[in-house]
Coordinates of C-alpha atoms in Angstrom, one line a residue:
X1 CA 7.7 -32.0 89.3
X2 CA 9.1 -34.9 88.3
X3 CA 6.6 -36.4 86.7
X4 CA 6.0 -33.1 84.6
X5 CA 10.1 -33.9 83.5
X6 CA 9.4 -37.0 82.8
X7 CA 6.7 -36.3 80.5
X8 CA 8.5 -33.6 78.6
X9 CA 11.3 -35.4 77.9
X10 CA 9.6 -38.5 76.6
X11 CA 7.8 -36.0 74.5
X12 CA 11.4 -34.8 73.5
X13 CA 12.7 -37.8 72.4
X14 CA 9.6 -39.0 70.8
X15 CA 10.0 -35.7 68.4
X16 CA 12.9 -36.7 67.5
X17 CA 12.9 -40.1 67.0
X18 CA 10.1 -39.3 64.7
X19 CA 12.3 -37.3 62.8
X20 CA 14.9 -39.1 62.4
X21 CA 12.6 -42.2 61.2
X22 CA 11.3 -40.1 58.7
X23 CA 13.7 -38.3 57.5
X24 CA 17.1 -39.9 57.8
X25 CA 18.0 -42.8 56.0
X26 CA 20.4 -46.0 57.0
X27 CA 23.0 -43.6 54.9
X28 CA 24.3 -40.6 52.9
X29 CA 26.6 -39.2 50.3
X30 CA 29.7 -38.2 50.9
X31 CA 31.2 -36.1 47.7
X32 CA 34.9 -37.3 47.2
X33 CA 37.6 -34.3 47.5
X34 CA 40.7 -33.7 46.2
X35 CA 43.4 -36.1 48.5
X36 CA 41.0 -38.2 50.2
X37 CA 41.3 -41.7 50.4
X38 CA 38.9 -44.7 52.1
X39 CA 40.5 -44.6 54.6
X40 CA 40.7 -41.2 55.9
X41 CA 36.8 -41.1 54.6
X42 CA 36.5 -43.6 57.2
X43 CA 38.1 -41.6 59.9
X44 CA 36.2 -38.9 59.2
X45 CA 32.6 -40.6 59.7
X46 CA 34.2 -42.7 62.3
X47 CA 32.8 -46.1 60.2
X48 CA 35.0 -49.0 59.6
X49 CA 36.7 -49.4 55.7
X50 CA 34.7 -52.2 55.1
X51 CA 31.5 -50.9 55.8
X52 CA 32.4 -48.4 53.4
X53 CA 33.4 -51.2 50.8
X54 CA 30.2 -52.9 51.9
X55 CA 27.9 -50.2 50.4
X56 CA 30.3 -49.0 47.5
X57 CA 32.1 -52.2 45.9
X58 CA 33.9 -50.3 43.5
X59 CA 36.1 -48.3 46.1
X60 CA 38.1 -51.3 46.6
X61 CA 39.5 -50.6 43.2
X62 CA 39.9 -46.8 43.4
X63 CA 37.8 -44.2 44.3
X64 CA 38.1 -40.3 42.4
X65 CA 37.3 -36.5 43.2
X66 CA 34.1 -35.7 42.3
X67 CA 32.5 -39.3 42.8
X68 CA 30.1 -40.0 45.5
X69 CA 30.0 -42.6 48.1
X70 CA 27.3 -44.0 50.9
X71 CA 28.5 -43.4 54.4
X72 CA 26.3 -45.8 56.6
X73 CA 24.9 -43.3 59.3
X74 CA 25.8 -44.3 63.0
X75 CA 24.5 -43.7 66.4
X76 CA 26.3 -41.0 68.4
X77 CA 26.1 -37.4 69.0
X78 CA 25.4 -37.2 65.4
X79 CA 24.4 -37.9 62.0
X80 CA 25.1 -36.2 58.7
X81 CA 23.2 -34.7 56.3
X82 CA 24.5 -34.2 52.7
X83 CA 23.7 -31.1 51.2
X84 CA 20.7 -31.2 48.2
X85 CA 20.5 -28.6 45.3
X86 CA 18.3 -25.7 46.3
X87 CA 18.9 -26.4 50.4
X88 CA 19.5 -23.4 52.7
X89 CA 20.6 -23.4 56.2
X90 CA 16.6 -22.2 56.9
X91 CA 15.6 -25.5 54.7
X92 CA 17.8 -27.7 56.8
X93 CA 16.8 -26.0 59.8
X94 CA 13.6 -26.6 59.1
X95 CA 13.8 -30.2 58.1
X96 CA 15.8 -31.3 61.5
X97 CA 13.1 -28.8 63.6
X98 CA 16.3 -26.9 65.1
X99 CA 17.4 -23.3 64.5
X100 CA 20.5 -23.0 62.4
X101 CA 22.8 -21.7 65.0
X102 CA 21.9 -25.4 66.6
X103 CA 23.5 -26.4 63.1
X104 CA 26.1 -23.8 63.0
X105 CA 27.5 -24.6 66.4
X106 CA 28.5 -28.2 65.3
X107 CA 29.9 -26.7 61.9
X108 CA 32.5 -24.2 62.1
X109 CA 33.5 -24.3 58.8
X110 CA 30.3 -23.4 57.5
X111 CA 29.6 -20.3 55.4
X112 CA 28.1 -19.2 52.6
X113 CA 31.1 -20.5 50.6
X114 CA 31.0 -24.1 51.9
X115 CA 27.4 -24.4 51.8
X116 CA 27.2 -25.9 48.6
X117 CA 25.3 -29.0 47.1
X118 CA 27.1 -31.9 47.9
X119 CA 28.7 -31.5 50.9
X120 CA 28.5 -33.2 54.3
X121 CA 27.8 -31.3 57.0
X122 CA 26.9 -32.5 60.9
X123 CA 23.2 -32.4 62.6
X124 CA 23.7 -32.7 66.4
X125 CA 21.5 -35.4 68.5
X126 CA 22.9 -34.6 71.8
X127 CA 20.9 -31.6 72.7
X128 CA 17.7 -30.5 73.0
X129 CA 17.1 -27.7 70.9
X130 CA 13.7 -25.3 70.7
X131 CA 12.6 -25.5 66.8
X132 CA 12.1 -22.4 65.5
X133 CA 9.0 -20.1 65.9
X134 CA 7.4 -20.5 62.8
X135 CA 5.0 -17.4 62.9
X136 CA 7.2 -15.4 60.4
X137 CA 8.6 -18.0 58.3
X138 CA 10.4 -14.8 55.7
X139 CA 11.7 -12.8 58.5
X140 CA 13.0 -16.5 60.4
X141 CA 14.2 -17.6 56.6
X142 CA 16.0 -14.5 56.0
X143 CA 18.0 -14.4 59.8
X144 CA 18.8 -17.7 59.5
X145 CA 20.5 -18.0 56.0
X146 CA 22.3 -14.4 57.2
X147 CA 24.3 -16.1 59.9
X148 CA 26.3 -18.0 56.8
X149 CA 27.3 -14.4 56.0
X150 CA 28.4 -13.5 59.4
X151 CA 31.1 -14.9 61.3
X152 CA 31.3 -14.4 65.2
X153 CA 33.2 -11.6 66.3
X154 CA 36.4 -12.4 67.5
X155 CA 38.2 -10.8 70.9
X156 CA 41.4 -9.5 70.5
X157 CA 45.0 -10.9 71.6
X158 CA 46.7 -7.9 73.6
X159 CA 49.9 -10.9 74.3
X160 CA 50.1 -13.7 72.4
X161 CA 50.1 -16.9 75.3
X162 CA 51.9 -19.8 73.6
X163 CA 53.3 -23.2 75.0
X164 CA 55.4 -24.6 73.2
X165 CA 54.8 -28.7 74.0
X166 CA 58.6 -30.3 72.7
X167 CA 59.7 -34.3 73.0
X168 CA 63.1 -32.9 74.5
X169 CA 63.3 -36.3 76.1
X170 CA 65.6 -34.2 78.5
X171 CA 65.8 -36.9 81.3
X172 CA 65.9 -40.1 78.8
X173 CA 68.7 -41.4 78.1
X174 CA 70.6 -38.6 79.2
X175 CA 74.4 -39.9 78.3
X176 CA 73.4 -41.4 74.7
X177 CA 72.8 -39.5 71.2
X178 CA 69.3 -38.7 70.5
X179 CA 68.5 -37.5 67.2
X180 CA 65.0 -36.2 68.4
X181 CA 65.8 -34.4 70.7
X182 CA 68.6 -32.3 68.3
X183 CA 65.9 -31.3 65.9
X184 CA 63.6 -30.7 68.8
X185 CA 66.2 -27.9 71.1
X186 CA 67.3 -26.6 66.8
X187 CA 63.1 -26.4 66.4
X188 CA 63.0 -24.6 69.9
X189 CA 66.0 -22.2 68.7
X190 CA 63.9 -21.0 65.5
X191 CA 61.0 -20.3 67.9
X192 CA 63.4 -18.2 69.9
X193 CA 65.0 -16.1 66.5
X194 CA 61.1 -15.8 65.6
X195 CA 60.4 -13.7 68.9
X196 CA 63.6 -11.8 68.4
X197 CA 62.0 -10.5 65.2
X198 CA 58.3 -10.0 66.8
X199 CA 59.2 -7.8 69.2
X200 CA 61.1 -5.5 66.5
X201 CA 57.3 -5.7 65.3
X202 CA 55.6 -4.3 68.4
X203 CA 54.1 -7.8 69.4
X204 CA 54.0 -8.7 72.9
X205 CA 54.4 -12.8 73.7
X206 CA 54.9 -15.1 76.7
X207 CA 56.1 -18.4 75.9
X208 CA 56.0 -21.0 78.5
X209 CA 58.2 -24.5 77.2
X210 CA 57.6 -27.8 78.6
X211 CA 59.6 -31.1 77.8
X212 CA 57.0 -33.8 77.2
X213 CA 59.4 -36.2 76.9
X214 CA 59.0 -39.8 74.7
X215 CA 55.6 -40.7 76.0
X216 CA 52.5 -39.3 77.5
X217 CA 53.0 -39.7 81.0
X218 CA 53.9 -36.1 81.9
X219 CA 50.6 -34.6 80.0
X220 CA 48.1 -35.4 82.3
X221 CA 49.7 -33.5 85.1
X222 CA 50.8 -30.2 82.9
X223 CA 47.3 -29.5 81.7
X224 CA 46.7 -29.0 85.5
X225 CA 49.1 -26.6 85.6
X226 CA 47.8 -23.2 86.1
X227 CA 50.1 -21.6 83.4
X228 CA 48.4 -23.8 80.8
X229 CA 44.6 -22.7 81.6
X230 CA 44.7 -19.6 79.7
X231 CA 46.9 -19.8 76.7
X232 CA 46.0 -19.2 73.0
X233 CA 48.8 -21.3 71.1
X234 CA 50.0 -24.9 71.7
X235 CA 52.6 -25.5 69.4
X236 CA 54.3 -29.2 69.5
X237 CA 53.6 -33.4 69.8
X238 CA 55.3 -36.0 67.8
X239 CA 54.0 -39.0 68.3
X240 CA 50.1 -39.8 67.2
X241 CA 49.6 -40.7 71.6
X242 CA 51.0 -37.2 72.1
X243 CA 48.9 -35.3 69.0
X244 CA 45.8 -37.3 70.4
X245 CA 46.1 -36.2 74.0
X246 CA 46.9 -32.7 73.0
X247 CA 44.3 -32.1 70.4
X248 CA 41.4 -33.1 73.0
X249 CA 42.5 -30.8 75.5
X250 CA 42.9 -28.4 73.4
X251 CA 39.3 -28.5 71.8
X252 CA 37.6 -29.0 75.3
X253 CA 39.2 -25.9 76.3
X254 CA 38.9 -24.1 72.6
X255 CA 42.3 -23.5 72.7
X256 CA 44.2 -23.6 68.6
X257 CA 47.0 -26.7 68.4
X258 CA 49.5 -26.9 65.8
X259 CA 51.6 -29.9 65.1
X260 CA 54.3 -29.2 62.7
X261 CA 56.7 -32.2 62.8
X262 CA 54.2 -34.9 61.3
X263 CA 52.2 -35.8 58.5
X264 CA 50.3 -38.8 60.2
X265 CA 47.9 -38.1 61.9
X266 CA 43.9 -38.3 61.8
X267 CA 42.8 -35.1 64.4
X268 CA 41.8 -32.2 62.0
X269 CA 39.5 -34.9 60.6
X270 CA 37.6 -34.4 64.4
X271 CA 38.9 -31.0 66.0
X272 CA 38.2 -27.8 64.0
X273 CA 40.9 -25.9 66.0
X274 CA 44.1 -28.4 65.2
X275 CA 46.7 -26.8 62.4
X276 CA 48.4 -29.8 60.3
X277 CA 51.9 -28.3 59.0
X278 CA 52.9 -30.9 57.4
X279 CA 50.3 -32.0 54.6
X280 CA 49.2 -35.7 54.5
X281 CA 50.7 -38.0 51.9
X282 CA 47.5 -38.2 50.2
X283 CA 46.4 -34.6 49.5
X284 CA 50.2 -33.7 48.9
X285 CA 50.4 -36.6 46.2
X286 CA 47.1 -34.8 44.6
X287 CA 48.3 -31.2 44.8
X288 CA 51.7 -32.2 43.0
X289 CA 50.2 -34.7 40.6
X290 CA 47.5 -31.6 39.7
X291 CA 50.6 -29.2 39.4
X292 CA 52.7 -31.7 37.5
X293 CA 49.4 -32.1 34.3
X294 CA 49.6 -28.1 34.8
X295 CA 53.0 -27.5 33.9
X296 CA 53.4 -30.7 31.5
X297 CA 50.2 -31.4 29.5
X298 CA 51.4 -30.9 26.3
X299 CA 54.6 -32.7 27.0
X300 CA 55.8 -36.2 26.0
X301 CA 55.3 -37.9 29.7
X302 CA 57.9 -40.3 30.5
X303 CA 57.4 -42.5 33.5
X304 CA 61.1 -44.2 34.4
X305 CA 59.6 -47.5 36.2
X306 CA 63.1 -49.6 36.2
X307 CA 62.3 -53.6 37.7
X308 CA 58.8 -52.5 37.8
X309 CA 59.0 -50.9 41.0
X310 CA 60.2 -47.6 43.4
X311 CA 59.4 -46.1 46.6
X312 CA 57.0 -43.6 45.1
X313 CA 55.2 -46.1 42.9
X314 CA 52.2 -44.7 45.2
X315 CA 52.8 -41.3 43.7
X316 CA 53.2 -42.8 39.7
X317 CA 49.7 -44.5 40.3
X318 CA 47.9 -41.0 41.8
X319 CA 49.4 -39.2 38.1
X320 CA 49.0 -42.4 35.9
X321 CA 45.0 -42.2 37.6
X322 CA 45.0 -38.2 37.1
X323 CA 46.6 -38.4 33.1
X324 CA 44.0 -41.4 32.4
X325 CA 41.1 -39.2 33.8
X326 CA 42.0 -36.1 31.9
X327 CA 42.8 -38.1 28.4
X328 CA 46.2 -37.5 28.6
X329 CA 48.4 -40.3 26.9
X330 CA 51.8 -41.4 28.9
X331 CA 54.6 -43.7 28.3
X332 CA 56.5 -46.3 30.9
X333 CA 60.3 -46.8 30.7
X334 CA 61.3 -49.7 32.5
X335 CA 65.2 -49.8 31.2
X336 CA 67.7 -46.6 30.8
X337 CA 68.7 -48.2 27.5
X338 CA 65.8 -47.8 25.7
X339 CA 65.2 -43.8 25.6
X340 CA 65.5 -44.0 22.1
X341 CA 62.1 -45.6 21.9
X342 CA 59.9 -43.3 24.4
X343 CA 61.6 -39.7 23.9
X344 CA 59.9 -37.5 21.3
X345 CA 61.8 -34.9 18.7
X346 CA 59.1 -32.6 18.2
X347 CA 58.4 -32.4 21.9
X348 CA 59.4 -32.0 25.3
X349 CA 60.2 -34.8 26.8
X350 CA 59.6 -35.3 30.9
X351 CA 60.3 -37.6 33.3
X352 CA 59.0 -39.1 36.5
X353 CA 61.7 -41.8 38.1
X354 CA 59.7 -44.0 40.5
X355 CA 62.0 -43.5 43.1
X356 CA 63.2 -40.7 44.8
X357 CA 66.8 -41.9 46.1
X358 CA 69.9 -40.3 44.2
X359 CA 71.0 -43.7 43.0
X360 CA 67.5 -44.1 40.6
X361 CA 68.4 -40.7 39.3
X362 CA 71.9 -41.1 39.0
X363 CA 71.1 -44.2 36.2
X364 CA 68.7 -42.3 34.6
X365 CA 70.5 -39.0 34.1
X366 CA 73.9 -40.7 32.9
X367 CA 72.3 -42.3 29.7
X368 CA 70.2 -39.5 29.4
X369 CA 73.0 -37.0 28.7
X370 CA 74.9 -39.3 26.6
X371 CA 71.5 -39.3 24.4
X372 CA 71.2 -35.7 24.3
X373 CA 74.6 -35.3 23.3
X374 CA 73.5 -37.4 20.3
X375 CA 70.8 -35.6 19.8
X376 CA 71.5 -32.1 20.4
X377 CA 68.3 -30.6 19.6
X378 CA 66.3 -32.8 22.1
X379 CA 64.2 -31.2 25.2
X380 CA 63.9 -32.5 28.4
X381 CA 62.6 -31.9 31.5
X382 CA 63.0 -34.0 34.9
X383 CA 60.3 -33.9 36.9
X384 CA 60.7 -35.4 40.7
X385 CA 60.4 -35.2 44.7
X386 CA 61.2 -33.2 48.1
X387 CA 64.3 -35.1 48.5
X388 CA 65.5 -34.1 45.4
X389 CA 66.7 -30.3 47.6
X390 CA 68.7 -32.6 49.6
X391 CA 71.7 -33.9 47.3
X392 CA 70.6 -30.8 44.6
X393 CA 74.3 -29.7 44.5
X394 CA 75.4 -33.1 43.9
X395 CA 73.3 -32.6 40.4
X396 CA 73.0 -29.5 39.7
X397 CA 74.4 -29.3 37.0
X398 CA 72.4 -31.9 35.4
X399 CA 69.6 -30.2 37.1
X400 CA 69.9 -26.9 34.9
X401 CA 70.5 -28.6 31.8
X402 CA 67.4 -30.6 32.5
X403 CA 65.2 -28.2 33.8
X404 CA 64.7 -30.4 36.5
X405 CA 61.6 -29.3 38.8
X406 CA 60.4 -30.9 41.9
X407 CA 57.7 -30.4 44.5
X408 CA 57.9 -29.7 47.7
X409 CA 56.1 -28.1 51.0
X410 CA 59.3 -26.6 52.4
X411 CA 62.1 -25.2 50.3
X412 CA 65.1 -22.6 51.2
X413 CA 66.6 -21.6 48.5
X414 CA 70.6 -21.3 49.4
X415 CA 70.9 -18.1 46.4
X416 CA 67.9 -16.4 48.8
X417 CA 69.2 -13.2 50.6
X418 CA 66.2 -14.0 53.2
X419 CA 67.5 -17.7 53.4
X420 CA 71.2 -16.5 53.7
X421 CA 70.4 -13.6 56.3
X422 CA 68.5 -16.7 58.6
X423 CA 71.8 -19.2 58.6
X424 CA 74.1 -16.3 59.3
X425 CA 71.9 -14.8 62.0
X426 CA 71.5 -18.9 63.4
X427 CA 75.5 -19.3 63.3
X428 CA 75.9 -15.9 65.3
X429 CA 73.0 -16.7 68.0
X430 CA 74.1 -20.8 68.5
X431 CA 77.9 -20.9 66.9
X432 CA 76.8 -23.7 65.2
X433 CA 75.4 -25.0 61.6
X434 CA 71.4 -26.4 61.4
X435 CA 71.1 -30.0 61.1
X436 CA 71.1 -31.0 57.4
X437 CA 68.2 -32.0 57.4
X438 CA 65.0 -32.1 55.5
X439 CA 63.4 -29.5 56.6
X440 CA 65.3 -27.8 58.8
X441 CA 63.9 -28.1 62.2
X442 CA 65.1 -24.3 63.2
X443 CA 63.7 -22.0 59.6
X444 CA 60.6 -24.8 60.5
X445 CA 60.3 -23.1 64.4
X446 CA 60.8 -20.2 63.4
X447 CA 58.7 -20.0 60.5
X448 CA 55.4 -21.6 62.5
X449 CA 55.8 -19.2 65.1
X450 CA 56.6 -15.9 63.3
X451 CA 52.9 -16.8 61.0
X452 CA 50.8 -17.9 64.0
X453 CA 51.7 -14.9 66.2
X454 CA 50.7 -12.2 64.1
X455 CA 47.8 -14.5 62.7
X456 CA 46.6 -14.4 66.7
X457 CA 47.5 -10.4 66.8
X458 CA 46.1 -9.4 64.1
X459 CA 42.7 -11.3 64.0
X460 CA 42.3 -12.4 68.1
X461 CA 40.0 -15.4 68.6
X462 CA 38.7 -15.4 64.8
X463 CA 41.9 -16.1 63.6
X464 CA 40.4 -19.6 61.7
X465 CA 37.9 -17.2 59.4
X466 CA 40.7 -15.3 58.4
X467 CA 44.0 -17.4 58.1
X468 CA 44.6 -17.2 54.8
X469 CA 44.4 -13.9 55.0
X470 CA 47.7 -13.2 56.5
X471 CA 50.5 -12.1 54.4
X472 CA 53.5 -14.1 55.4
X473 CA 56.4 -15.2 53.4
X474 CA 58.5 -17.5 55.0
X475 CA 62.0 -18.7 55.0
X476 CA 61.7 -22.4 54.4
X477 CA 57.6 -22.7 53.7
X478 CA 54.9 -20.3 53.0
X479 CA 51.1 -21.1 54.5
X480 CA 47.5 -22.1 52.8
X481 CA 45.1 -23.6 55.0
X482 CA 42.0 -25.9 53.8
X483 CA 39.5 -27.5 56.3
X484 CA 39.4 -30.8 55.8
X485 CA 35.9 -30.4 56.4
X486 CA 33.0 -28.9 57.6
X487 CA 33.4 -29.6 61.8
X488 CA 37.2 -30.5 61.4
X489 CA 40.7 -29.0 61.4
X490 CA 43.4 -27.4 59.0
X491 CA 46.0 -28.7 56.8
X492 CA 48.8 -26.8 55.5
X493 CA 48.1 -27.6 51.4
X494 CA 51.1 -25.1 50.4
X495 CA 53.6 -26.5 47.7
X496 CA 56.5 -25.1 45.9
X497 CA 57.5 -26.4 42.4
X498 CA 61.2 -25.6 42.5
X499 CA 62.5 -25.2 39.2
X500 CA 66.0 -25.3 38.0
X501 CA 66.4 -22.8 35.1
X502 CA 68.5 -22.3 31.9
X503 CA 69.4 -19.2 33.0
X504 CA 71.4 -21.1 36.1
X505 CA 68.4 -19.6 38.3
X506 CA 66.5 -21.7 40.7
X507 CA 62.7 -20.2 41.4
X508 CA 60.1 -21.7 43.7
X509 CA 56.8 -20.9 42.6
X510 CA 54.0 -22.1 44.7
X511 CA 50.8 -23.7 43.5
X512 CA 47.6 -22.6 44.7
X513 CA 45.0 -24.6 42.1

């Protein structure tokens, strides 16, 4: 009996070694999306940056969407395949001798809208798989593409099982001040106001809270707990250690994790159920810098640069890079006193400061007015960041006059009767005002939890296939989800453009393109 294994399994692995040597090569093109960088390229295909720059020189420089760059394959549980013009899932099937649910399994994101020429997707090594019975190759090429059309069937949620995972840091530093662990209990408050209004909605929940304190020490021991076995929501993690630890038990045990307080991290590049709330740097810089060219093509672009440099320099390079690309002409203003030689009379004139702190656009806006007053029949338009909602009052009258606009992912707009009804129902539940900060933690608890619960009621287990689906409009931030790829996670790619209107109005528009 042995023997007979023995024999089979060589067989096995001879198969596939033969197809591997004769059908995959030392590596394969990956088609460059909107917000990625090298680096999170690199993450994705677990390869080093410089092997990257080792087969593409040119992405030291820059690299754009649309643009194609080798991946060295590497040994593992799997290799990747780039999608060719004409391919099916039966074609790839075919070519790797496995059935496409082999495939499938290894891609969740695949369907018939992401199987498209020129992306990546996964072909699994680890198992052995029975290639297809080839005796009806129409009836086996027709099943096969079908299952692209045909999401599994989800099971339904009767009561929503969520555990909410928060660095109270309860038994740290018990005696001193701990701005964590504020946001963290006004986070866990919004997740309370959010059940208040489920129940009006005829949702059953059972939230179980845990304090994971500063570390990871205490996670090991709560995933043994038996409350944690059968949950359908964890919600929380700070710190990359925590998010790590959390995401893999959560994907052993198919369980979806959200992560709301944190923009840096790498796991929905490797777990197809983790829920990013707070979009990465990189795609958020693309998504404004597209919205920006939307709303300001035709405009006389300003960039205020002053000593050559600002803390969102990195943003001014992603729209210089996006202007150049689309032919669209810009100018640099280095010193307030020379407006008179970048603005334009016949058009409307915008600017980007480099910097998003109030004192940059405190020396801008001065000499700006005192130029307009001058010239009385001159447009402008400011055009600048998140923080902007944070001393808005402080300018808002400049703001108006301006027709300042600024991107952001979260916004509550202080003239909304939904935004007013939240911080009066808040100060009557906890006799106390929300931190100011940006966001605020409790509309941010109490938004995640309100979407995600009736996302899981109304959808059960195949709530991925269907999240954008939902119709949910939040207090502080509204949700559009985008897998980062075909076997990995969400991000939350929502954006607002806030706009400051002549009318003394302030809207907040989101972006979807």
């Amino acid at each position: 009996m042995l023997q007979r294994f023995l024999i089979i399994l060589l067989f096995l692995s001879t198969h596939f070694y033969n197809v591997k040597s004769q059908e995959i090569l030392d590596y394969f093109q990956h088609t460059v999306e909107r917000g990625q960088t090298v680096y999170s390229i690199s993450r994705m295909y677990s390869v080093s940056v410089e092997d990257i720059y080792l087969l593409n020189p040119g992405s030291r420089e820059a690299i754009q969407t649309g643009s194609q760059l080798k991946i060295p394959q590497e040994s593992g549980s799997y290799f990747y395949h780039t999608i060719q013009q004409k391919e099916t899932l039966y074609s790839v099937s075919r070519k790797y001798q496995m059935k496409g649910e082999d495939i499938l399994d290894v891609n969740p994101g695949l369907s018939i809208e992401t199987f498209t020429a020129g992306k990546t997707i996964r072909i699994p090594t680890n198992r052995v798989t029975t290639p297809m019975d080839s005796s009806n190759e129409t009836l086996n090429q027709h099943i096969t593409n079908a299952l692209l059309n045909n999401p599994a069937d989800g099971k339904d949620i009767k009561t929503v099982k969520i555990a909410l995972l928060l660095p109270l840091g309860l038994k740290e530093n018990a005696g001193s001040k701990n701005t964590v662990r504020g946001r963290m209990v006004e986070y866990y408050e919004g997740v309370l106001l959010a059940l208040e209004d489920i129940k009006k909605k005829g949702i059953s929940v059972d939230l179980q809270v845990h304090d994971i304190g500063s570390g990871v020490d205490l996670l090991p021991a709560l995933f043994k707990k038996p409350a944690m076995q059968n949950v359908n929501l964890i919600i929380g993690g700070l710190s990359d250690q925590q998010i790590k630890l959390i995401a893999y038990y959560s994907h052993e045990r198919a369980i979806p994790y959200v992560f709301p307080f944190t923009s840096k991290s790498d796991e929905p590049l490797n777990y197809d159920n983790v829920y990013q709330i707070n979009t990465p740097q990189s795609y958020l810089y693309s998504k404004a810098s597209s919205a920006f060219y939307n709303k300001y093509k035709t405009s006389n672009i300003i960039l205020y640069i002053p000593d050559k440099k600002g803390n969102k320099m990195d943003f001014i390079e992603v729209v210089k890079k996006d202007l150049t690309a689309k032919g669209i002409s810009y100018k640099v203003l280095e010193s307030e006193t020379a407006i008179q030689t970048v603005v334009n009379n016949t058009k409307n004139n915008v600017f980007i400061p480099a910097d998003d702190n109030s004192e940059t656009l405190s020396k801008l806006i001065t000499p700006l007015k005192t130029f307009m007053e001058t010239n009385p029949g001159l447009s402008v338009s400011l055009f600048g960041y998140p923080s902007w909602q944070v001393y808005s009052m402080e300018h808002a009258s400049d703001f108006f006059r301006m027709n300042a606009t600024f991107y952001s992912i979260f916004y509550a707009n202080p003239t909304s009767p939904k935004v007013k009804s939240f911080q009066n129902n808040y100060l009557r539940w906890y006799s106390k005002e929300m931190i100011n900060t940006f966001p605020k933690f409790g509309m941010l608890g109490y938004d995640t939890s309100m979407f995600f619960i009736q996302l899981l009621n109304q959808y059960g287990t195949s709530s991925d296939v269907n999240i954008n689906k939902l119709s949910y409009t939040g207090v502080q931030t509204d949700f559009y989800f985008e897998r980062v790829n075909n076997w990995g996670g969400f991000i939350n790619t929502n954006i607002y453009l806030v706009e400051f209107n002549p009318d003394f109005k302030i809207t907040a528009n989101r972006f979807f393109k």
